[in-house]
């Protein structure tokens, strides 16, 4: 199989991951739910929600209203010329641009070929690039993830799609012992320029096994970078940057953000894999968040502003390593920190972020760090119970009020 992949193109040196033009960085912002006949919805940049008409439309509207709040009014990308894309379309556009640019880029995973992926991120790519560059695999995550790592060792740049992030637990051995460590254990003889991506997070009644947040599982693996996209703009920018990186990168996507729509620039751009995004400047408290919780935080921020508070909201985006420069500068200004995550409380991203802030910026804090996380329970199937396990905007408002007393 490695020989097949080697036939895709001659090995050439690519731009290293740190070759980014910082002047191109702009600070701003699908799978139909498998096995469910849910109505199709689009969340627009102004916060409005459009639904296809079917019997579940009212129920979907209730859930999505809580899931995605209105975007920040100061979004830079929304005021520039460009084209509107849904988040899953932005991922596909970034992937397609990199496949056009470099013949070594290839995709593999379950149903990524002519079906177009379970969330349609790879739709149309098999017709354009052929079955070898867009390879449908058996239902065997350990096998095709290991194959992707081997392909990366031979000079290709594979993107491995997990149909659901929870399924990648089957490939944990390959990701940990091979993907993260081979560059070191080979004495630098091999680089592993692979991207592992897929949907995760608490969806809309997908049940415990399909509502996994694996950030906490993968963060301890040496040699792995992790990023989480939250808008169409940074989804495309992070996808392109991850593909060009010489390091293995895990790109976390959220199942409830695939249909978020935003205008993105027509010209090419790349987001830095190690930079956080300033979503809303403020003075009173630093709120650190990522992925879907960005929208819960921005929903809460509107209430907080009406109550006289001025929160600073940062989408950390880089889950490993943390952008401690941006985070630290904010803490030195506000002296208070609230972390909001969908990850589990025990051993989650919030716990690691709390430790990093305590070690580096303890003297600048005027109050203890507060971390709002999901409860340490399997995600219930029942919609009302599922909502109770995840941080809601009202809890964020209450936490900020207590922090700023």
PDB file of C-alpha atoms in Angstrom, residues 43-219:
ATOM      1  CA  UNK A  43     -26.564  29.579  11.278  1.00  0.00           C
ATOM      2  CA  UNK A  44     -25.718  32.885   9.644  1.00  0.00           C
ATOM      3  CA  UNK A  45     -23.213  35.509  10.713  1.00  0.00           C
ATOM      4  CA  UNK A  46     -25.969  37.682  12.152  1.00  0.00           C
ATOM      5  CA  UNK A  47     -27.114  34.855  14.405  1.00  0.00           C
ATOM      6  CA  UNK A  48     -30.269  34.011  12.448  1.00  0.00           C
ATOM      7  CA  UNK A  49     -31.137  30.364  11.870  1.00  0.00           C
ATOM      8  CA  UNK A  50     -32.743  29.007   8.692  1.00  0.00           C
ATOM      9  CA  UNK A  51     -34.405  25.597   8.683  1.00  0.00           C
ATOM     10  CA  UNK A  52     -35.703  23.261   6.036  1.00  0.00           C
ATOM     11  CA  UNK A  53     -39.331  22.431   6.627  1.00  0.00           C
ATOM     12  CA  UNK A  54     -39.954  19.059   8.211  1.00  0.00           C
ATOM     13  CA  UNK A  55     -41.524  17.673  11.344  1.00  0.00           C
ATOM     14  CA  UNK A  56     -38.394  18.159  13.449  1.00  0.00           C
ATOM     15  CA  UNK A  57     -37.752  21.810  12.553  1.00  0.00           C
ATOM     16  CA  UNK A  58     -39.167  23.277  15.768  1.00  0.00           C
ATOM     17  CA  UNK A  59     -37.230  20.847  17.922  1.00  0.00           C
ATOM     18  CA  UNK A  60     -33.998  21.547  16.036  1.00  0.00           C
ATOM     19  CA  UNK A  61     -34.473  25.286  16.483  1.00  0.00           C
ATOM     20  CA  UNK A  62     -34.717  24.918  20.239  1.00  0.00           C
ATOM     21  CA  UNK A  63     -31.459  22.964  20.392  1.00  0.00           C
ATOM     22  CA  UNK A  64     -29.469  25.096  17.972  1.00  0.00           C
ATOM     23  CA  UNK A  65     -30.458  28.334  19.662  1.00  0.00           C
ATOM     24  CA  UNK A  66     -28.563  27.125  22.708  1.00  0.00           C
ATOM     25  CA  UNK A  67     -25.719  25.671  20.673  1.00  0.00           C
ATOM     26  CA  UNK A  68     -24.592  28.615  18.563  1.00  0.00           C
ATOM     27  CA  UNK A  69     -24.899  32.224  19.626  1.00  0.00           C
ATOM     28  CA  UNK A  70     -24.497  35.383  17.589  1.00  0.00           C
ATOM     29  CA  UNK A  71     -20.992  36.111  16.417  1.00  0.00           C
ATOM     30  CA  UNK A  72     -18.939  38.981  17.772  1.00  0.00           C
ATOM     31  CA  UNK A  73     -19.899  42.274  16.139  1.00  0.00           C
ATOM     32  CA  UNK A  74     -16.244  43.227  15.566  1.00  0.00           C
ATOM     33  CA  UNK A  75     -15.475  40.341  13.225  1.00  0.00           C
ATOM     34  CA  UNK A  76     -12.831  41.512  10.791  1.00  0.00           C
ATOM     35  CA  UNK A  77     -13.589  38.941   8.098  1.00  0.00           C
ATOM     36  CA  UNK A  78     -17.294  39.851   7.895  1.00  0.00           C
ATOM     37  CA  UNK A  79     -16.484  43.429   6.727  1.00  0.00           C
ATOM     38  CA  UNK A  80     -14.099  42.436   3.916  1.00  0.00           C
ATOM     39  CA  UNK A  81     -14.783  41.378   0.361  1.00  0.00           C
ATOM     40  CA  UNK A  82     -14.981  37.638  -0.035  1.00  0.00           C
ATOM     41  CA  UNK A  83     -17.388  34.747  -0.384  1.00  0.00           C
ATOM     42  CA  UNK A  84     -19.749  33.074   2.066  1.00  0.00           C
ATOM     43  CA  UNK A  85     -19.114  29.488   3.061  1.00  0.00           C
ATOM     44  CA  UNK A  86     -20.401  27.085   5.639  1.00  0.00           C
ATOM     45  CA  UNK A  87     -17.729  25.766   7.974  1.00  0.00           C
ATOM     46  CA  UNK A  88     -17.600  22.334   6.346  1.00  0.00           C
ATOM     47  CA  UNK A  89     -17.298  24.014   2.949  1.00  0.00           C
ATOM     48  CA  UNK A  90     -14.423  26.149   4.249  1.00  0.00           C
ATOM     49  CA  UNK A  91     -12.637  22.998   5.395  1.00  0.00           C
ATOM     50  CA  UNK A  92     -13.140  21.465   1.967  1.00  0.00           C
ATOM     51  CA  UNK A  93     -11.933  24.607   0.200  1.00  0.00           C
ATOM     52  CA  UNK A  94      -8.753  24.654   2.258  1.00  0.00           C
ATOM     53  CA  UNK A  95      -8.195  20.950   1.636  1.00  0.00           C
ATOM     54  CA  UNK A  96      -8.815  21.312  -2.092  1.00  0.00           C
ATOM     55  CA  UNK A  97      -6.435  24.260  -2.392  1.00  0.00           C
ATOM     56  CA  UNK A  98      -3.674  22.255  -0.725  1.00  0.00           C
ATOM     57  CA  UNK A  99      -4.338  19.207  -2.913  1.00  0.00           C
ATOM     58  CA  UNK A 100      -4.059  21.459  -5.978  1.00  0.00           C
ATOM     59  CA  UNK A 101      -0.869  22.995  -4.613  1.00  0.00           C
ATOM     60  CA  UNK A 102       0.921  19.782  -3.617  1.00  0.00           C
ATOM     61  CA  UNK A 103       0.470  16.352  -5.255  1.00  0.00           C
ATOM     62  CA  UNK A 104       1.706  14.688  -2.047  1.00  0.00           C
ATOM     63  CA  UNK A 105      -1.451  15.660  -0.158  1.00  0.00           C
ATOM     64  CA  UNK A 106      -3.933  12.786   0.035  1.00  0.00           C
ATOM     65  CA  UNK A 107      -7.014  11.870   2.070  1.00  0.00           C
ATOM     66  CA  UNK A 108      -8.037   8.586   3.614  1.00  0.00           C
ATOM     67  CA  UNK A 109     -10.862   7.420   5.823  1.00  0.00           C
ATOM     68  CA  UNK A 110     -14.261   5.777   5.897  1.00  0.00           C
ATOM     69  CA  UNK A 111     -16.617   7.053   3.178  1.00  0.00           C
ATOM     70  CA  UNK A 112     -14.349   9.981   2.280  1.00  0.00           C
ATOM     71  CA  UNK A 113     -14.444   9.057  -1.409  1.00  0.00           C
ATOM     72  CA  UNK A 114     -17.476   9.232  -3.662  1.00  0.00           C
ATOM     73  CA  UNK A 115     -19.842   9.514  -0.698  1.00  0.00           C
ATOM     74  CA  UNK A 116     -18.013  12.706   0.267  1.00  0.00           C
ATOM     75  CA  UNK A 117     -17.491  12.010   3.938  1.00  0.00           C
ATOM     76  CA  UNK A 118     -20.117  11.695   6.641  1.00  0.00           C
ATOM     77  CA  UNK A 119     -20.235  15.510   6.945  1.00  0.00           C
ATOM     78  CA  UNK A 120     -19.434  16.175   3.256  1.00  0.00           C
ATOM     79  CA  UNK A 121     -16.053  17.771   3.911  1.00  0.00           C
ATOM     80  CA  UNK A 122     -14.522  15.713   1.067  1.00  0.00           C
ATOM     81  CA  UNK A 123     -17.494  15.883  -1.317  1.00  0.00           C
ATOM     82  CA  UNK A 124     -16.384  15.986  -4.944  1.00  0.00           C
ATOM     83  CA  UNK A 125     -12.697  15.408  -4.235  1.00  0.00           C
ATOM     84  CA  UNK A 126     -12.649  11.774  -5.369  1.00  0.00           C
ATOM     85  CA  UNK A 127     -14.073  12.753  -8.763  1.00  0.00           C
ATOM     86  CA  UNK A 128     -11.419  15.444  -9.130  1.00  0.00           C
ATOM     87  CA  UNK A 129      -8.328  13.685  -7.794  1.00  0.00           C
ATOM     88  CA  UNK A 130      -9.108   9.988  -8.189  1.00  0.00           C
ATOM     89  CA  UNK A 131      -9.492   7.049  -5.852  1.00  0.00           C
ATOM     90  CA  UNK A 132      -5.828   6.871  -4.854  1.00  0.00           C
ATOM     91  CA  UNK A 133      -5.561  10.409  -3.516  1.00  0.00           C
ATOM     92  CA  UNK A 134      -8.993  10.193  -1.889  1.00  0.00           C
ATOM     93  CA  UNK A 135      -8.955   6.677  -0.524  1.00  0.00           C
ATOM     94  CA  UNK A 136     -11.983   4.942   0.943  1.00  0.00           C
ATOM     95  CA  UNK A 137     -10.914   2.593   3.719  1.00  0.00           C
ATOM     96  CA  UNK A 138     -12.529  -0.282   5.596  1.00  0.00           C
ATOM     97  CA  UNK A 139     -14.020   0.338   9.032  1.00  0.00           C
ATOM     98  CA  UNK A 140     -10.666  -0.143  10.739  1.00  0.00           C
ATOM     99  CA  UNK A 141      -9.376   3.031  12.366  1.00  0.00           C
ATOM    100  CA  UNK A 142      -6.221   1.419  13.733  1.00  0.00           C
ATOM    101  CA  UNK A 143      -5.307   0.112  10.277  1.00  0.00           C
ATOM    102  CA  UNK A 144      -5.855   3.191   8.137  1.00  0.00           C
ATOM    103  CA  UNK A 145      -4.424   5.554  10.758  1.00  0.00           C
ATOM    104  CA  UNK A 146      -1.285   3.426  10.875  1.00  0.00           C
ATOM    105  CA  UNK A 147      -1.226   3.365   7.083  1.00  0.00           C
ATOM    106  CA  UNK A 148      -1.467   7.157   7.028  1.00  0.00           C
ATOM    107  CA  UNK A 149       1.454   7.459   9.439  1.00  0.00           C
ATOM    108  CA  UNK A 150       3.508   5.141   7.236  1.00  0.00           C
ATOM    109  CA  UNK A 151       2.573   7.188   4.171  1.00  0.00           C
ATOM    110  CA  UNK A 152       3.737  10.342   5.958  1.00  0.00           C
ATOM    111  CA  UNK A 153       7.076   8.666   6.726  1.00  0.00           C
ATOM    112  CA  UNK A 154       7.619   8.034   3.006  1.00  0.00           C
ATOM    113  CA  UNK A 155       7.072  11.682   2.026  1.00  0.00           C
ATOM    114  CA  UNK A 156       3.327  12.045   1.561  1.00  0.00           C
ATOM    115  CA  UNK A 157       1.069  14.428   3.476  1.00  0.00           C
ATOM    116  CA  UNK A 158      -2.013  12.414   4.377  1.00  0.00           C
ATOM    117  CA  UNK A 159      -5.174  13.745   5.980  1.00  0.00           C
ATOM    118  CA  UNK A 160      -6.829  10.996   7.999  1.00  0.00           C
ATOM    119  CA  UNK A 161     -10.522  11.538   8.694  1.00  0.00           C
ATOM    120  CA  UNK A 162     -12.164   9.931  11.668  1.00  0.00           C
ATOM    121  CA  UNK A 163     -15.864   9.604  10.954  1.00  0.00           C
ATOM    122  CA  UNK A 164     -16.316  10.488  14.604  1.00  0.00           C
ATOM    123  CA  UNK A 165     -13.555  11.478  16.993  1.00  0.00           C
ATOM    124  CA  UNK A 166     -14.705   8.781  19.396  1.00  0.00           C
ATOM    125  CA  UNK A 167     -13.775   6.134  16.846  1.00  0.00           C
ATOM    126  CA  UNK A 168     -10.154   7.299  16.895  1.00  0.00           C
ATOM    127  CA  UNK A 169      -9.767   5.708  20.314  1.00  0.00           C
ATOM    128  CA  UNK A 170      -9.316   2.505  18.288  1.00  0.00           C
ATOM    129  CA  UNK A 171      -6.204   4.097  16.782  1.00  0.00           C
ATOM    130  CA  UNK A 172      -4.804   5.471  20.042  1.00  0.00           C
ATOM    131  CA  UNK A 173      -1.801   3.149  19.893  1.00  0.00           C
ATOM    132  CA  UNK A 174      -0.868   4.312  16.395  1.00  0.00           C
ATOM    133  CA  UNK A 175      -1.380   7.990  17.263  1.00  0.00           C
ATOM    134  CA  UNK A 176       0.585   7.767  20.513  1.00  0.00           C
ATOM    135  CA  UNK A 177       3.388   5.288  19.922  1.00  0.00           C
ATOM    136  CA  UNK A 178       3.931   5.982  16.228  1.00  0.00           C
ATOM    137  CA  UNK A 179       2.531   9.340  15.156  1.00  0.00           C
ATOM    138  CA  UNK A 180       3.783  11.309  18.138  1.00  0.00           C
ATOM    139  CA  UNK A 181       7.067   9.547  18.801  1.00  0.00           C
ATOM    140  CA  UNK A 182       8.619   8.335  15.525  1.00  0.00           C
ATOM    141  CA  UNK A 183      10.385  11.605  14.779  1.00  0.00           C
ATOM    142  CA  UNK A 184      12.141  11.355  18.155  1.00  0.00           C
ATOM    143  CA  UNK A 185      12.707   7.618  18.308  1.00  0.00           C
ATOM    144  CA  UNK A 186      14.166   7.602  14.773  1.00  0.00           C
ATOM    145  CA  UNK A 187      16.690  10.246  15.769  1.00  0.00           C
ATOM    146  CA  UNK A 188      15.087  12.750  13.419  1.00  0.00           C
ATOM    147  CA  UNK A 189      15.302  10.453  10.377  1.00  0.00           C
ATOM    148  CA  UNK A 190      11.528  10.636   9.852  1.00  0.00           C
ATOM    149  CA  UNK A 191       9.078  13.485   9.956  1.00  0.00           C
ATOM    150  CA  UNK A 192       5.369  12.724  10.249  1.00  0.00           C
ATOM    151  CA  UNK A 193       3.492  15.483   8.363  1.00  0.00           C
ATOM    152  CA  UNK A 194       0.024  14.053   8.946  1.00  0.00           C
ATOM    153  CA  UNK A 195      -3.289  15.692   9.792  1.00  0.00           C
ATOM    154  CA  UNK A 196      -5.836  13.726  11.804  1.00  0.00           C
ATOM    155  CA  UNK A 197      -9.228  15.413  11.781  1.00  0.00           C
ATOM    156  CA  UNK A 198     -12.891  14.758  12.372  1.00  0.00           C
ATOM    157  CA  UNK A 199     -16.052  15.745  14.222  1.00  0.00           C
ATOM    158  CA  UNK A 200     -16.404  15.571  17.972  1.00  0.00           C
ATOM    159  CA  UNK A 201     -18.074  17.260  20.898  1.00  0.00           C
ATOM    160  CA  UNK A 202     -21.570  17.033  22.298  1.00  0.00           C
ATOM    161  CA  UNK A 203     -23.949  16.958  19.361  1.00  0.00           C
ATOM    162  CA  UNK A 204     -27.720  16.850  19.269  1.00  0.00           C
ATOM    163  CA  UNK A 205     -28.661  13.679  21.108  1.00  0.00           C
ATOM    164  CA  UNK A 206     -25.947  11.535  19.536  1.00  0.00           C
ATOM    165  CA  UNK A 207     -25.471   9.513  22.717  1.00  0.00           C
ATOM    166  CA  UNK A 208     -22.442   9.033  24.932  1.00  0.00           C
ATOM    167  CA  UNK A 209     -20.221   7.148  22.477  1.00  0.00           C
ATOM    168  CA  UNK A 210     -20.696   9.756  19.722  1.00  0.00           C
ATOM    169  CA  UNK A 211     -20.306  12.770  22.019  1.00  0.00           C
ATOM    170  CA  UNK A 212     -16.666  12.306  22.940  1.00  0.00           C
ATOM    171  CA  UNK A 213     -14.262  15.171  23.552  1.00  0.00           C
ATOM    172  CA  UNK A 214     -10.863  13.608  23.004  1.00  0.00           C
ATOM    173  CA  UNK A 215      -8.729  16.705  23.548  1.00  0.00           C
ATOM    174  CA  UNK A 216      -7.979  15.481  27.057  1.00  0.00           C
ATOM    175  CA  UNK A 217      -6.950  12.043  25.759  1.00  0.00           C
ATOM    176  CA  UNK A 218      -4.466  13.310  23.185  1.00  0.00           C
ATOM    177  CA  UNK A 219      -2.965  16.314  24.982  1.00  0.00           C
TER     178      UNK A 219
END
